[in-house]
Short mmCIF file of N, CA, C and O in Angstrom, two decimals:
data_model
loop_
_atom_site.label_atom_id
_atom_site.label_comp_id
_atom_site.label_asym_id
_atom_site.label_seq_id
_atom_site.Cartn_x
_atom_site.Cartn_y
_atom_site.Cartn_z
N MET A 542 0.84 -1.17 0.00
CA MET A 542 0.00 0.00 0.00
C MET A 542 0.89 1.24 0.00
O MET A 542 1.88 1.29 0.71
N LEU A 543 0.54 2.21 -0.81
CA LEU A 543 1.29 3.46 -0.88
C LEU A 543 0.48 4.60 -0.30
O LEU A 543 -0.73 4.68 -0.50
N SER A 544 1.13 5.47 0.38
CA SER A 544 0.48 6.65 0.96
C SER A 544 0.21 7.67 -0.14
O SER A 544 1.09 7.93 -0.98
N GLY A 545 -0.97 8.24 -0.15
CA GLY A 545 -1.30 9.29 -1.10
C GLY A 545 -1.73 8.80 -2.47
O GLY A 545 -2.02 9.60 -3.34
N ILE A 546 -1.76 7.49 -2.69
CA ILE A 546 -2.18 6.92 -3.97
C ILE A 546 -3.59 6.35 -3.81
O ILE A 546 -3.85 5.59 -2.88
N HIS A 547 -4.48 6.72 -4.71
CA HIS A 547 -5.85 6.22 -4.67
C HIS A 547 -5.84 4.69 -4.69
O HIS A 547 -5.11 4.09 -5.48
N PRO A 548 -6.61 4.02 -3.82
CA PRO A 548 -6.56 2.56 -3.72
C PRO A 548 -6.98 1.82 -4.99
O PRO A 548 -6.62 0.66 -5.16
N ILE A 549 -7.72 2.45 -5.88
CA ILE A 549 -8.07 1.81 -7.15
C ILE A 549 -6.83 1.64 -8.03
O ILE A 549 -6.75 0.73 -8.85
N LEU A 550 -5.84 2.47 -7.83
CA LEU A 550 -4.64 2.44 -8.67
C LEU A 550 -3.67 1.36 -8.20
O LEU A 550 -2.67 1.62 -7.55
N HIS A 551 -3.99 0.12 -8.55
CA HIS A 551 -3.15 -1.02 -8.18
C HIS A 551 -1.86 -1.01 -9.00
O HIS A 551 -1.71 -0.21 -9.93
N GLY A 552 -0.93 -1.87 -8.67
CA GLY A 552 0.40 -1.88 -9.26
C GLY A 552 0.45 -1.85 -10.77
O GLY A 552 1.14 -1.02 -11.36
N ASP A 553 -0.27 -2.76 -11.44
CA ASP A 553 -0.24 -2.82 -12.90
C ASP A 553 -0.80 -1.55 -13.52
O ASP A 553 -0.25 -1.03 -14.49
N LEU A 554 -1.91 -1.06 -12.97
CA LEU A 554 -2.51 0.16 -13.51
C LEU A 554 -1.62 1.35 -13.26
O LEU A 554 -1.38 2.17 -14.15
N LEU A 555 -1.08 1.46 -12.07
CA LEU A 555 -0.20 2.58 -11.74
C LEU A 555 1.04 2.56 -12.64
O LEU A 555 1.46 3.61 -13.14
N ALA A 556 1.60 1.41 -12.87
CA ALA A 556 2.78 1.30 -13.74
C ALA A 556 2.43 1.70 -15.18
O ALA A 556 3.20 2.41 -15.84
N ALA A 557 1.28 1.25 -15.67
CA ALA A 557 0.86 1.60 -17.04
C ALA A 557 0.63 3.11 -17.17
O ALA A 557 1.00 3.71 -18.18
N LEU A 558 0.02 3.72 -16.16
CA LEU A 558 -0.19 5.17 -16.18
C LEU A 558 1.14 5.92 -16.15
O LEU A 558 1.31 6.94 -16.81
N ASP A 559 2.08 5.40 -15.39
CA ASP A 559 3.40 6.02 -15.28
C ASP A 559 4.13 6.03 -16.62
O ASP A 559 4.93 6.94 -16.89
N ARG A 560 3.86 5.07 -17.47
CA ARG A 560 4.53 4.99 -18.77
C ARG A 560 3.95 5.96 -19.80
O ARG A 560 4.53 6.15 -20.87
N LEU A 561 2.81 6.58 -19.51
CA LEU A 561 2.20 7.52 -20.46
C LEU A 561 2.99 8.81 -20.50
O LEU A 561 3.43 9.32 -19.48
N GLY A 562 3.11 9.37 -21.70
CA GLY A 562 3.75 10.66 -21.87
C GLY A 562 2.74 11.71 -22.30
O GLY A 562 1.57 11.41 -22.57
N HIS A 563 3.20 12.95 -22.38
CA HIS A 563 2.33 14.06 -22.78
C HIS A 563 1.71 13.79 -24.14
O HIS A 563 2.39 13.44 -25.09
N GLY A 564 0.39 13.93 -24.21
CA GLY A 564 -0.34 13.73 -25.45
C GLY A 564 -0.78 12.30 -25.68
O GLY A 564 -1.57 12.03 -26.59
N ASP A 565 -0.27 11.35 -24.89
CA ASP A 565 -0.72 9.97 -25.02
C ASP A 565 -2.19 9.86 -24.61
O ASP A 565 -2.66 10.63 -23.77
N GLU A 566 -2.87 8.91 -25.22
CA GLU A 566 -4.28 8.72 -24.90
C GLU A 566 -4.49 7.39 -24.20
O GLU A 566 -3.80 6.41 -24.48
N LEU A 567 -5.45 7.40 -23.28
CA LEU A 567 -5.85 6.18 -22.60
C LEU A 567 -7.36 6.07 -22.65
O LEU A 567 -8.06 7.08 -22.65
N VAL A 568 -7.82 4.85 -22.76
CA VAL A 568 -9.24 4.56 -22.82
C VAL A 568 -9.67 3.96 -21.49
O VAL A 568 -9.00 3.07 -20.97
N VAL A 569 -10.75 4.47 -20.93
CA VAL A 569 -11.42 3.82 -19.82
C VAL A 569 -12.70 3.26 -20.43
O VAL A 569 -13.51 4.02 -20.96
N ALA A 570 -12.82 1.94 -20.37
CA ALA A 570 -13.88 1.26 -21.12
C ALA A 570 -14.82 0.49 -20.22
O ALA A 570 -14.44 0.03 -19.14
N ASP A 571 -16.03 0.32 -20.71
CA ASP A 571 -17.00 -0.49 -19.99
C ASP A 571 -16.70 -1.98 -20.23
O ASP A 571 -15.81 -2.33 -21.01
N ALA A 572 -17.43 -2.83 -19.55
CA ALA A 572 -17.17 -4.28 -19.60
C ALA A 572 -17.44 -4.87 -20.98
O ALA A 572 -16.90 -5.93 -21.31
N ASN A 573 -18.27 -4.22 -21.80
CA ASN A 573 -18.60 -4.74 -23.13
C ASN A 573 -17.63 -4.30 -24.21
O ASN A 573 -17.69 -4.79 -25.33
N PHE A 574 -16.75 -3.38 -23.89
CA PHE A 574 -15.82 -2.83 -24.88
C PHE A 574 -14.83 -3.91 -25.33
O PHE A 574 -14.31 -4.66 -24.50
N PRO A 575 -14.52 -3.98 -26.64
CA PRO A 575 -13.58 -5.00 -27.12
C PRO A 575 -12.12 -4.61 -26.81
O PRO A 575 -11.30 -4.39 -27.70
N ALA A 576 -11.80 -4.53 -25.54
CA ALA A 576 -10.52 -4.01 -25.08
C ALA A 576 -9.33 -4.76 -25.65
O ALA A 576 -8.36 -4.15 -26.10
N HIS A 577 -9.39 -6.08 -25.63
CA HIS A 577 -8.24 -6.86 -26.06
C HIS A 577 -8.11 -6.91 -27.58
O HIS A 577 -7.04 -7.23 -28.09
N ARG A 578 -9.17 -6.54 -28.28
CA ARG A 578 -9.09 -6.46 -29.74
C ARG A 578 -8.45 -5.15 -30.17
O ARG A 578 -7.68 -5.11 -31.11
N VAL A 579 -8.74 -4.06 -29.46
CA VAL A 579 -8.24 -2.75 -29.89
C VAL A 579 -7.00 -2.30 -29.13
O VAL A 579 -6.23 -1.49 -29.63
N GLY A 580 -6.79 -2.81 -27.93
CA GLY A 580 -5.70 -2.31 -27.11
C GLY A 580 -4.47 -3.20 -27.11
O GLY A 580 -4.58 -4.41 -26.95
N GLU A 581 -3.30 -2.58 -27.27
CA GLU A 581 -2.06 -3.33 -27.15
C GLU A 581 -1.75 -3.59 -25.68
O GLU A 581 -1.26 -4.65 -25.31
N VAL A 582 -2.03 -2.59 -24.83
CA VAL A 582 -1.84 -2.72 -23.39
C VAL A 582 -3.22 -2.58 -22.75
O VAL A 582 -3.86 -1.54 -22.87
N VAL A 583 -3.67 -3.64 -22.08
CA VAL A 583 -4.97 -3.63 -21.42
C VAL A 583 -4.76 -3.97 -19.95
O VAL A 583 -4.09 -4.95 -19.62
N VAL A 584 -5.34 -3.15 -19.08
CA VAL A 584 -5.33 -3.42 -17.66
C VAL A 584 -6.79 -3.60 -17.24
O VAL A 584 -7.65 -2.79 -17.58
N GLU A 585 -7.04 -4.68 -16.52
CA GLU A 585 -8.40 -4.98 -16.07
C GLU A 585 -8.68 -4.32 -14.72
O GLU A 585 -7.83 -4.32 -13.83
N ALA A 586 -9.87 -3.76 -14.61
CA ALA A 586 -10.35 -3.19 -13.34
C ALA A 586 -11.77 -3.70 -13.13
O ALA A 586 -12.74 -2.93 -13.13
N PRO A 587 -11.93 -5.01 -12.96
CA PRO A 587 -13.27 -5.61 -12.86
C PRO A 587 -14.00 -5.16 -11.61
O PRO A 587 -13.38 -4.80 -10.61
N ALA A 588 -15.30 -5.17 -11.71
CA ALA A 588 -16.20 -4.84 -10.59
C ALA A 588 -16.15 -3.37 -10.20
O ALA A 588 -16.72 -3.00 -9.18
N LEU A 589 -15.49 -2.54 -10.98
CA LEU A 589 -15.44 -1.10 -10.67
C LEU A 589 -16.21 -0.32 -11.72
O LEU A 589 -16.16 -0.63 -12.91
N ALA A 590 -16.92 0.69 -11.26
CA ALA A 590 -17.64 1.58 -12.18
C ALA A 590 -16.64 2.43 -12.95
O ALA A 590 -15.60 2.84 -12.42
N ALA A 591 -16.93 2.69 -14.20
CA ALA A 591 -16.02 3.46 -15.05
C ALA A 591 -15.72 4.84 -14.47
O ALA A 591 -14.57 5.29 -14.48
N ALA A 592 -16.73 5.52 -13.96
CA ALA A 592 -16.50 6.86 -13.40
C ALA A 592 -15.57 6.82 -12.20
O ALA A 592 -14.75 7.73 -12.01
N ASP A 593 -15.65 5.78 -11.38
CA ASP A 593 -14.76 5.65 -10.23
C ASP A 593 -13.31 5.47 -10.69
O ASP A 593 -12.38 6.03 -10.10
N VAL A 594 -13.13 4.70 -11.76
CA VAL A 594 -11.78 4.50 -12.30
C VAL A 594 -11.24 5.79 -12.88
O VAL A 594 -10.09 6.15 -12.66
N VAL A 595 -12.08 6.52 -13.60
CA VAL A 595 -11.66 7.82 -14.16
C VAL A 595 -11.25 8.77 -13.03
O VAL A 595 -10.20 9.43 -13.11
N ALA A 596 -12.06 8.85 -11.99
CA ALA A 596 -11.74 9.74 -10.86
C ALA A 596 -10.40 9.37 -10.23
O ALA A 596 -9.59 10.24 -9.91
N ALA A 597 -10.14 8.07 -10.08
CA ALA A 597 -8.87 7.63 -9.51
C ALA A 597 -7.70 7.98 -10.43
O ALA A 597 -6.67 8.50 -9.99
N ILE A 598 -7.87 7.73 -11.72
CA ILE A 598 -6.82 8.05 -12.70
C ILE A 598 -6.50 9.54 -12.68
O ILE A 598 -5.34 9.95 -12.73
N ARG A 599 -7.53 10.35 -12.57
CA ARG A 599 -7.32 11.81 -12.60
C ARG A 599 -6.57 12.32 -11.38
O ARG A 599 -6.08 13.43 -11.38
N THR A 600 -6.42 11.51 -10.33
CA THR A 600 -5.62 11.95 -9.18
C THR A 600 -4.14 11.96 -9.52
O THR A 600 -3.37 12.61 -8.82
N VAL A 601 -3.74 11.25 -10.58
CA VAL A 601 -2.32 11.19 -10.95
C VAL A 601 -2.05 11.58 -12.40
O VAL A 601 -0.90 11.73 -12.80
N VAL A 602 -3.10 11.73 -13.22
CA VAL A 602 -2.94 12.05 -14.63
C VAL A 602 -3.65 13.36 -14.94
O VAL A 602 -4.88 13.43 -14.87
N PRO A 603 -2.89 14.41 -15.31
CA PRO A 603 -3.53 15.67 -15.71
C PRO A 603 -4.06 15.56 -17.14
O PRO A 603 -3.57 14.74 -17.93
N LEU A 604 -5.07 16.37 -17.44
CA LEU A 604 -5.57 16.42 -18.81
C LEU A 604 -4.72 17.37 -19.64
O LEU A 604 -4.19 18.36 -19.13
N ASP A 605 -4.64 17.08 -20.92
CA ASP A 605 -3.90 17.94 -21.84
C ASP A 605 -4.61 19.28 -21.95
O ASP A 605 -5.82 19.34 -22.14
N GLY A 606 -3.84 20.35 -21.81
CA GLY A 606 -4.41 21.69 -21.86
C GLY A 606 -4.29 22.37 -23.21
O GLY A 606 -4.70 23.51 -23.37
N TYR A 607 -3.69 21.69 -24.18
CA TYR A 607 -3.55 22.29 -25.51
C TYR A 607 -4.86 22.19 -26.26
O TYR A 607 -5.81 21.56 -25.81
N GLU A 608 -4.93 22.82 -27.42
CA GLU A 608 -6.20 22.93 -28.14
C GLU A 608 -6.81 21.57 -28.47
O GLU A 608 -6.11 20.57 -28.57
N GLY A 609 -8.09 21.58 -28.63
CA GLY A 609 -8.83 20.36 -28.93
C GLY A 609 -9.36 19.71 -27.67
O GLY A 609 -9.04 20.11 -26.55
N ALA A 610 -10.17 18.70 -27.87
CA ALA A 610 -10.77 18.00 -26.74
C ALA A 610 -9.74 17.13 -26.04
O ALA A 610 -8.94 16.47 -26.69
N SER A 611 -9.76 17.14 -24.72
CA SER A 611 -8.90 16.24 -23.95
C SER A 611 -9.69 15.06 -23.40
O SER A 611 -9.11 14.15 -22.84
N VAL A 612 -11.00 15.09 -23.58
CA VAL A 612 -11.88 13.99 -23.19
C VAL A 612 -12.82 13.71 -24.36
O VAL A 612 -13.48 14.62 -24.87
N LEU A 613 -12.85 12.45 -24.78
CA LEU A 613 -13.73 12.03 -25.86
C LEU A 613 -14.66 10.93 -25.36
O LEU A 613 -14.19 9.95 -24.77
N LEU A 614 -15.94 11.10 -25.58
CA LEU A 614 -16.94 10.10 -25.22
C LEU A 614 -17.35 9.31 -26.45
O LEU A 614 -17.32 9.83 -27.57
N MET A 615 -17.77 8.07 -26.23
CA MET A 615 -18.40 7.31 -27.30
C MET A 615 -19.85 7.78 -27.38
O MET A 615 -20.60 7.68 -26.40
N GLN A 616 -20.22 8.31 -28.53
CA GLN A 616 -21.57 8.86 -28.70
C GLN A 616 -22.61 7.74 -28.62
O GLN A 616 -22.48 6.70 -29.28
N ALA A 617 -23.62 7.96 -27.79
CA ALA A 617 -24.70 6.99 -27.64
C ALA A 617 -25.60 7.02 -28.87
O ALA A 617 -25.73 8.04 -29.54
N GLU A 618 -26.24 5.89 -29.11
CA GLU A 618 -27.20 5.81 -30.19
C GLU A 618 -28.28 6.85 -29.99
O GLU A 618 -28.80 7.00 -28.88
N GLY A 619 -28.59 7.60 -31.01
CA GLY A 619 -29.60 8.64 -30.90
C GLY A 619 -29.04 9.98 -30.44
O GLY A 619 -29.76 10.97 -30.38
N GLY A 620 -27.77 10.01 -30.07
CA GLY A 620 -27.12 11.27 -29.72
C GLY A 620 -27.39 11.79 -28.32
O GLY A 620 -26.85 12.82 -27.93
N GLU A 621 -28.20 11.08 -27.54
CA GLU A 621 -28.50 11.51 -26.18
C GLU A 621 -27.28 11.27 -25.28
O GLU A 621 -26.58 10.27 -25.43
N VAL A 622 -27.00 12.21 -24.38
CA VAL A 622 -25.93 12.01 -23.40
C VAL A 622 -26.55 11.28 -22.21
O VAL A 622 -27.45 11.78 -21.55
N LEU A 623 -26.06 10.08 -21.98
CA LEU A 623 -26.61 9.20 -20.96
C LEU A 623 -26.05 9.52 -19.57
O LEU A 623 -24.98 10.11 -19.45
N PRO A 624 -26.76 9.09 -18.51
CA PRO A 624 -26.26 9.34 -17.15
C PRO A 624 -24.83 8.86 -16.92
O PRO A 624 -24.03 9.55 -16.30
N VAL A 625 -24.47 7.67 -17.44
CA VAL A 625 -23.11 7.17 -17.26
C VAL A 625 -22.10 8.12 -17.90
O VAL A 625 -21.00 8.33 -17.38
N GLN A 626 -22.47 8.75 -19.00
CA GLN A 626 -21.57 9.68 -19.67
C GLN A 626 -21.41 10.98 -18.87
O GLN A 626 -20.30 11.52 -18.79
N HIS A 627 -22.50 11.45 -18.30
CA HIS A 627 -22.41 12.62 -17.41
C HIS A 627 -21.47 12.31 -16.24
O HIS A 627 -20.65 13.15 -15.86
N GLU A 628 -21.59 11.12 -15.68
CA GLU A 628 -20.73 10.71 -14.57
C GLU A 628 -19.26 10.67 -14.99
O GLU A 628 -18.37 11.08 -14.23
N LEU A 629 -18.99 10.18 -16.20
CA LEU A 629 -17.62 10.12 -16.70
C LEU A 629 -17.02 11.51 -16.86
O LEU A 629 -15.87 11.75 -16.46
N VAL A 630 -17.78 12.42 -17.42
CA VAL A 630 -17.28 13.79 -17.61
C VAL A 630 -17.05 14.47 -16.26
O VAL A 630 -16.03 15.13 -16.07
N THR A 631 -17.96 14.27 -15.33
CA THR A 631 -17.79 14.84 -13.98
C THR A 631 -16.53 14.27 -13.33
O THR A 631 -15.72 15.01 -12.76
N ALA A 632 -16.32 12.96 -13.44
CA ALA A 632 -15.14 12.32 -12.85
C ALA A 632 -13.85 12.80 -13.51
O ALA A 632 -12.82 12.93 -12.85
N ALA A 633 -13.91 13.11 -14.80
CA ALA A 633 -12.73 13.58 -15.53
C ALA A 633 -12.38 15.02 -15.17
O ALA A 633 -11.27 15.47 -15.44
N GLU A 634 -13.32 15.74 -14.58
CA GLU A 634 -13.11 17.14 -14.21
C GLU A 634 -12.65 17.97 -15.41
O GLU A 634 -11.73 18.79 -15.31
N ALA A 635 -13.30 17.76 -16.53
CA ALA A 635 -12.96 18.48 -17.76
C ALA A 635 -13.93 19.63 -17.98
O ALA A 635 -15.14 19.49 -17.74
N ALA A 636 -13.41 20.74 -18.45
CA ALA A 636 -14.27 21.87 -18.82
C ALA A 636 -15.13 21.44 -20.00
O ALA A 636 -14.68 20.65 -20.86
N PRO A 637 -16.37 21.93 -20.08
CA PRO A 637 -17.27 21.51 -21.16
C PRO A 637 -16.69 21.71 -22.57
O PRO A 637 -16.94 20.90 -23.46
N ASP A 638 -15.88 22.75 -22.76
CA ASP A 638 -15.31 22.99 -24.08
C ASP A 638 -14.14 22.05 -24.40
O ASP A 638 -13.60 22.08 -25.50
N ARG A 639 -13.75 21.20 -23.46
CA ARG A 639 -12.66 20.24 -23.65
C ARG A 639 -13.19 18.82 -23.84
O ARG A 639 -12.42 17.87 -23.86
N VAL A 640 -14.53 18.69 -23.97
CA VAL A 640 -15.18 17.39 -24.11
C VAL A 640 -15.82 17.31 -25.49
O VAL A 640 -16.47 18.26 -25.93
N ASP A 641 -15.64 16.18 -26.15
CA ASP A 641 -16.26 15.97 -27.45
C ASP A 641 -16.75 14.53 -27.52
O ASP A 641 -16.50 13.74 -26.60
N GLU A 642 -17.44 14.19 -28.60
CA GLU A 642 -17.96 12.85 -28.80
C GLU A 642 -17.50 12.31 -30.15
O GLU A 642 -17.32 13.08 -31.10
N LEU A 643 -17.34 11.01 -30.21
CA LEU A 643 -17.08 10.31 -31.46
C LEU A 643 -18.13 9.23 -31.62
O LEU A 643 -18.53 8.60 -30.63
N ASP A 644 -18.57 8.99 -32.86
CA ASP A 644 -19.51 7.89 -33.04
C ASP A 644 -18.80 6.58 -32.70
O ASP A 644 -17.57 6.53 -32.61
N ARG A 645 -19.55 5.54 -32.50
CA ARG A 645 -19.02 4.29 -31.97
C ARG A 645 -17.82 3.77 -32.77
O ARG A 645 -16.79 3.41 -32.20
N PHE A 646 -17.93 3.75 -34.10
CA PHE A 646 -16.85 3.17 -34.90
C PHE A 646 -15.64 4.09 -34.97
O PHE A 646 -14.50 3.61 -34.98
N ALA A 647 -15.85 5.39 -34.98
CA ALA A 647 -14.71 6.33 -34.91
C ALA A 647 -14.03 6.21 -33.55
O ALA A 647 -12.80 6.32 -33.46
N PHE A 648 -14.81 5.97 -32.51
CA PHE A 648 -14.23 5.77 -31.17
C PHE A 648 -13.34 4.53 -31.16
O PHE A 648 -12.23 4.55 -30.64
N TYR A 649 -13.84 3.42 -31.74
CA TYR A 649 -13.03 2.20 -31.81
C TYR A 649 -11.73 2.47 -32.57
O TYR A 649 -10.66 2.04 -32.16
N ASP A 650 -11.84 3.17 -33.70
CA ASP A 650 -10.64 3.47 -34.49
C ASP A 650 -9.65 4.30 -33.69
O ASP A 650 -8.45 4.06 -33.73
N ARG A 651 -10.14 5.29 -32.96
CA ARG A 651 -9.26 6.14 -32.14
C ARG A 651 -8.65 5.32 -31.00
O ARG A 651 -7.48 5.50 -30.66
N ALA A 652 -9.43 4.42 -30.43
CA ALA A 652 -8.95 3.60 -29.31
C ALA A 652 -7.79 2.69 -29.73
O ALA A 652 -6.92 2.38 -28.92
N ILE A 653 -7.75 2.28 -31.00
CA ILE A 653 -6.67 1.43 -31.48
C ILE A 653 -5.32 2.13 -31.30
O ILE A 653 -4.32 1.49 -31.02
N GLY A 654 -5.30 3.45 -31.40
CA GLY A 654 -4.06 4.20 -31.24
C GLY A 654 -3.73 4.56 -29.81
O GLY A 654 -2.67 5.13 -29.53
N ALA A 655 -4.61 4.22 -28.87
CA ALA A 655 -4.37 4.57 -27.47
C ALA A 655 -3.23 3.74 -26.90
O ALA A 655 -3.02 2.59 -27.28
N GLN A 656 -2.50 4.33 -25.98
CA GLN A 656 -1.37 3.63 -25.37
C GLN A 656 -1.80 2.70 -24.24
O GLN A 656 -1.02 1.86 -23.81
N LEU A 657 -3.04 2.87 -23.77
CA LEU A 657 -3.53 2.06 -22.66
C LEU A 657 -5.05 1.97 -22.73
O LEU A 657 -5.71 2.96 -23.01
N VAL A 658 -5.56 0.78 -22.46
CA VAL A 658 -7.00 0.57 -22.29
C VAL A 658 -7.22 0.00 -20.90
O VAL A 658 -6.58 -1.00 -20.54
N VAL A 659 -8.08 0.63 -20.13
CA VAL A 659 -8.45 0.12 -18.82
C VAL A 659 -9.90 -0.35 -18.94
O VAL A 659 -10.81 0.46 -19.12
N ARG A 660 -10.08 -1.67 -18.87
CA ARG A 660 -11.44 -2.22 -18.96
C ARG A 660 -12.00 -2.37 -17.56
O ARG A 660 -11.43 -3.06 -16.71
N THR A 661 -13.11 -1.71 -17.33
CA THR A 661 -13.75 -1.71 -16.02
C THR A 661 -14.87 -2.75 -15.97
O THR A 661 -15.13 -3.43 -16.96
N GLY A 662 -15.54 -2.80 -14.85
CA GLY A 662 -16.71 -3.67 -14.70
C GLY A 662 -18.00 -2.94 -14.99
O GLY A 662 -19.08 -3.46 -14.71
N GLU A 663 -17.91 -1.74 -15.58
CA GLU A 663 -19.10 -0.93 -15.90
C GLU A 663 -20.01 -1.71 -16.85
O GLU A 663 -19.59 -2.10 -17.94
N LEU A 664 -21.26 -1.93 -16.43
CA LEU A 664 -22.20 -2.68 -17.24
C LEU A 664 -23.17 -1.81 -18.03
O LEU A 664 -23.93 -2.33 -18.85
N ARG A 665 -23.17 -0.52 -17.79
CA ARG A 665 -24.04 0.36 -18.57
C ARG A 665 -23.41 0.64 -19.94
O ARG A 665 -22.22 0.95 -20.01
N PRO A 666 -24.19 0.52 -21.00
CA PRO A 666 -23.66 0.80 -22.34
C PRO A 666 -23.16 2.24 -22.45
O PRO A 666 -23.68 3.14 -21.80
N TYR A 667 -22.17 2.42 -23.31
CA TYR A 667 -21.56 3.73 -23.61
C TYR A 667 -20.81 4.31 -22.42
O TYR A 667 -20.61 5.52 -22.34
N GLY A 668 -20.34 3.46 -21.53
CA GLY A 668 -19.53 3.91 -20.40
C GLY A 668 -18.06 3.93 -20.78
O GLY A 668 -17.23 3.31 -20.11
N ASN A 669 -17.74 4.60 -21.87
CA ASN A 669 -16.40 4.62 -22.43
C ASN A 669 -15.94 6.06 -22.67
O ASN A 669 -16.73 6.89 -23.13
N LEU A 670 -14.67 6.33 -22.38
CA LEU A 670 -14.11 7.61 -22.76
C LEU A 670 -12.62 7.48 -23.01
O LEU A 670 -11.98 6.52 -22.59
N ILE A 671 -12.11 8.47 -23.72
CA ILE A 671 -10.68 8.57 -23.99
C ILE A 671 -10.18 9.84 -23.31
O ILE A 671 -10.81 10.90 -23.44
N LEU A 672 -9.08 9.72 -22.57
CA LEU A 672 -8.43 10.87 -21.93
C LEU A 672 -7.09 11.11 -22.61
O LEU A 672 -6.35 10.16 -22.88
N ARG A 673 -6.77 12.37 -22.89
CA ARG A 673 -5.45 12.73 -23.42
C ARG A 673 -4.63 13.33 -22.30
O ARG A 673 -5.03 14.32 -21.69
N LYS A 674 -3.48 12.71 -22.02
CA LYS A 674 -2.65 13.09 -20.88
C LYS A 674 -1.94 14.41 -21.12
O LYS A 674 -1.40 14.67 -22.19
N GLY A 675 -1.95 15.24 -20.09
CA GLY A 675 -1.26 16.51 -20.12
C GLY A 675 0.13 16.41 -19.53
O GLY A 675 0.67 15.32 -19.32
N VAL A 676 0.68 17.56 -19.24
CA VAL A 676 2.04 17.66 -18.70
C VAL A 676 2.00 17.64 -17.18
O VAL A 676 1.20 18.35 -16.57
N VAL A 677 2.87 16.84 -16.59
CA VAL A 677 3.06 16.86 -15.15
C VAL A 677 4.16 17.89 -14.91
O VAL A 677 5.27 17.76 -15.39
N ASN A 678 3.81 18.94 -14.19
CA ASN A 678 4.76 20.04 -13.93
C ASN A 678 5.04 20.08 -12.44
O ASN A 678 4.20 20.51 -11.65
N ALA A 679 6.22 19.64 -12.06
CA ALA A 679 6.58 19.57 -10.64
C ALA A 679 6.53 20.93 -9.98
O ALA A 679 6.19 21.05 -8.81
N TYR A 680 6.88 21.97 -10.72
CA TYR A 680 6.89 23.31 -10.13
C TYR A 680 5.47 23.78 -9.82
O TYR A 680 5.22 24.34 -8.77
N GLU A 681 4.53 23.53 -10.73
CA GLU A 681 3.15 23.93 -10.50
C GLU A 681 2.51 23.12 -9.37
O GLU A 681 1.79 23.65 -8.55
N SER A 682 2.81 21.82 -9.32
CA SER A 682 2.19 20.98 -8.30
C SER A 682 2.69 21.30 -6.90
O SER A 682 2.03 21.05 -5.92
N ARG A 683 3.89 21.88 -6.80
CA ARG A 683 4.44 22.25 -5.50
C ARG A 683 4.20 23.72 -5.17
O ARG A 683 4.54 24.19 -4.09
N GLY A 684 3.64 24.46 -6.13
CA GLY A 684 3.35 25.87 -5.88
C GLY A 684 4.56 26.77 -6.04
O GLY A 684 4.50 27.95 -5.71
N ALA A 685 5.66 26.26 -6.56
CA ALA A 685 6.85 27.08 -6.73
C ALA A 685 6.84 27.77 -8.08
O ALA A 685 6.18 27.32 -9.01
N ALA A 686 7.54 28.87 -8.19
CA ALA A 686 7.65 29.58 -9.45
C ALA A 686 8.61 28.84 -10.36
O ALA A 686 9.50 28.14 -9.90
N ARG A 687 8.47 29.05 -11.67
CA ARG A 687 9.36 28.40 -12.64
C ARG A 687 10.73 28.98 -12.58
O ARG A 687 11.07 30.04 -12.51
#
């Protein structure tokens, strides 16, 4: 057990997150997502809700602050934003202008290029999102000037 690390972030997941660099993308996927078909690196987080996993990841992974969306949702059939998707965006702590949607097949295509897929136990459909990692700045996190 590590002090200050969210308990959801077990060794394999923490190590995979540590290997991500600025601009790398990671997928947090529901239980129905074809994780092992699209992902080269897949970490399982069974029995956990997708939003809980996103919230834990965000304790150690900043979002990319450069232009474009840093959070991408899989668009639900009919275009409605579902409760699970609202929960994912809230857990990601992303500004509304930093969130976008991709249709299901475009999402799968984008996920193929992701450096990490975390498959959760989320059983609600469309409980999937892509996060683009930002810069970890030691000076900002400690409150010191550059």
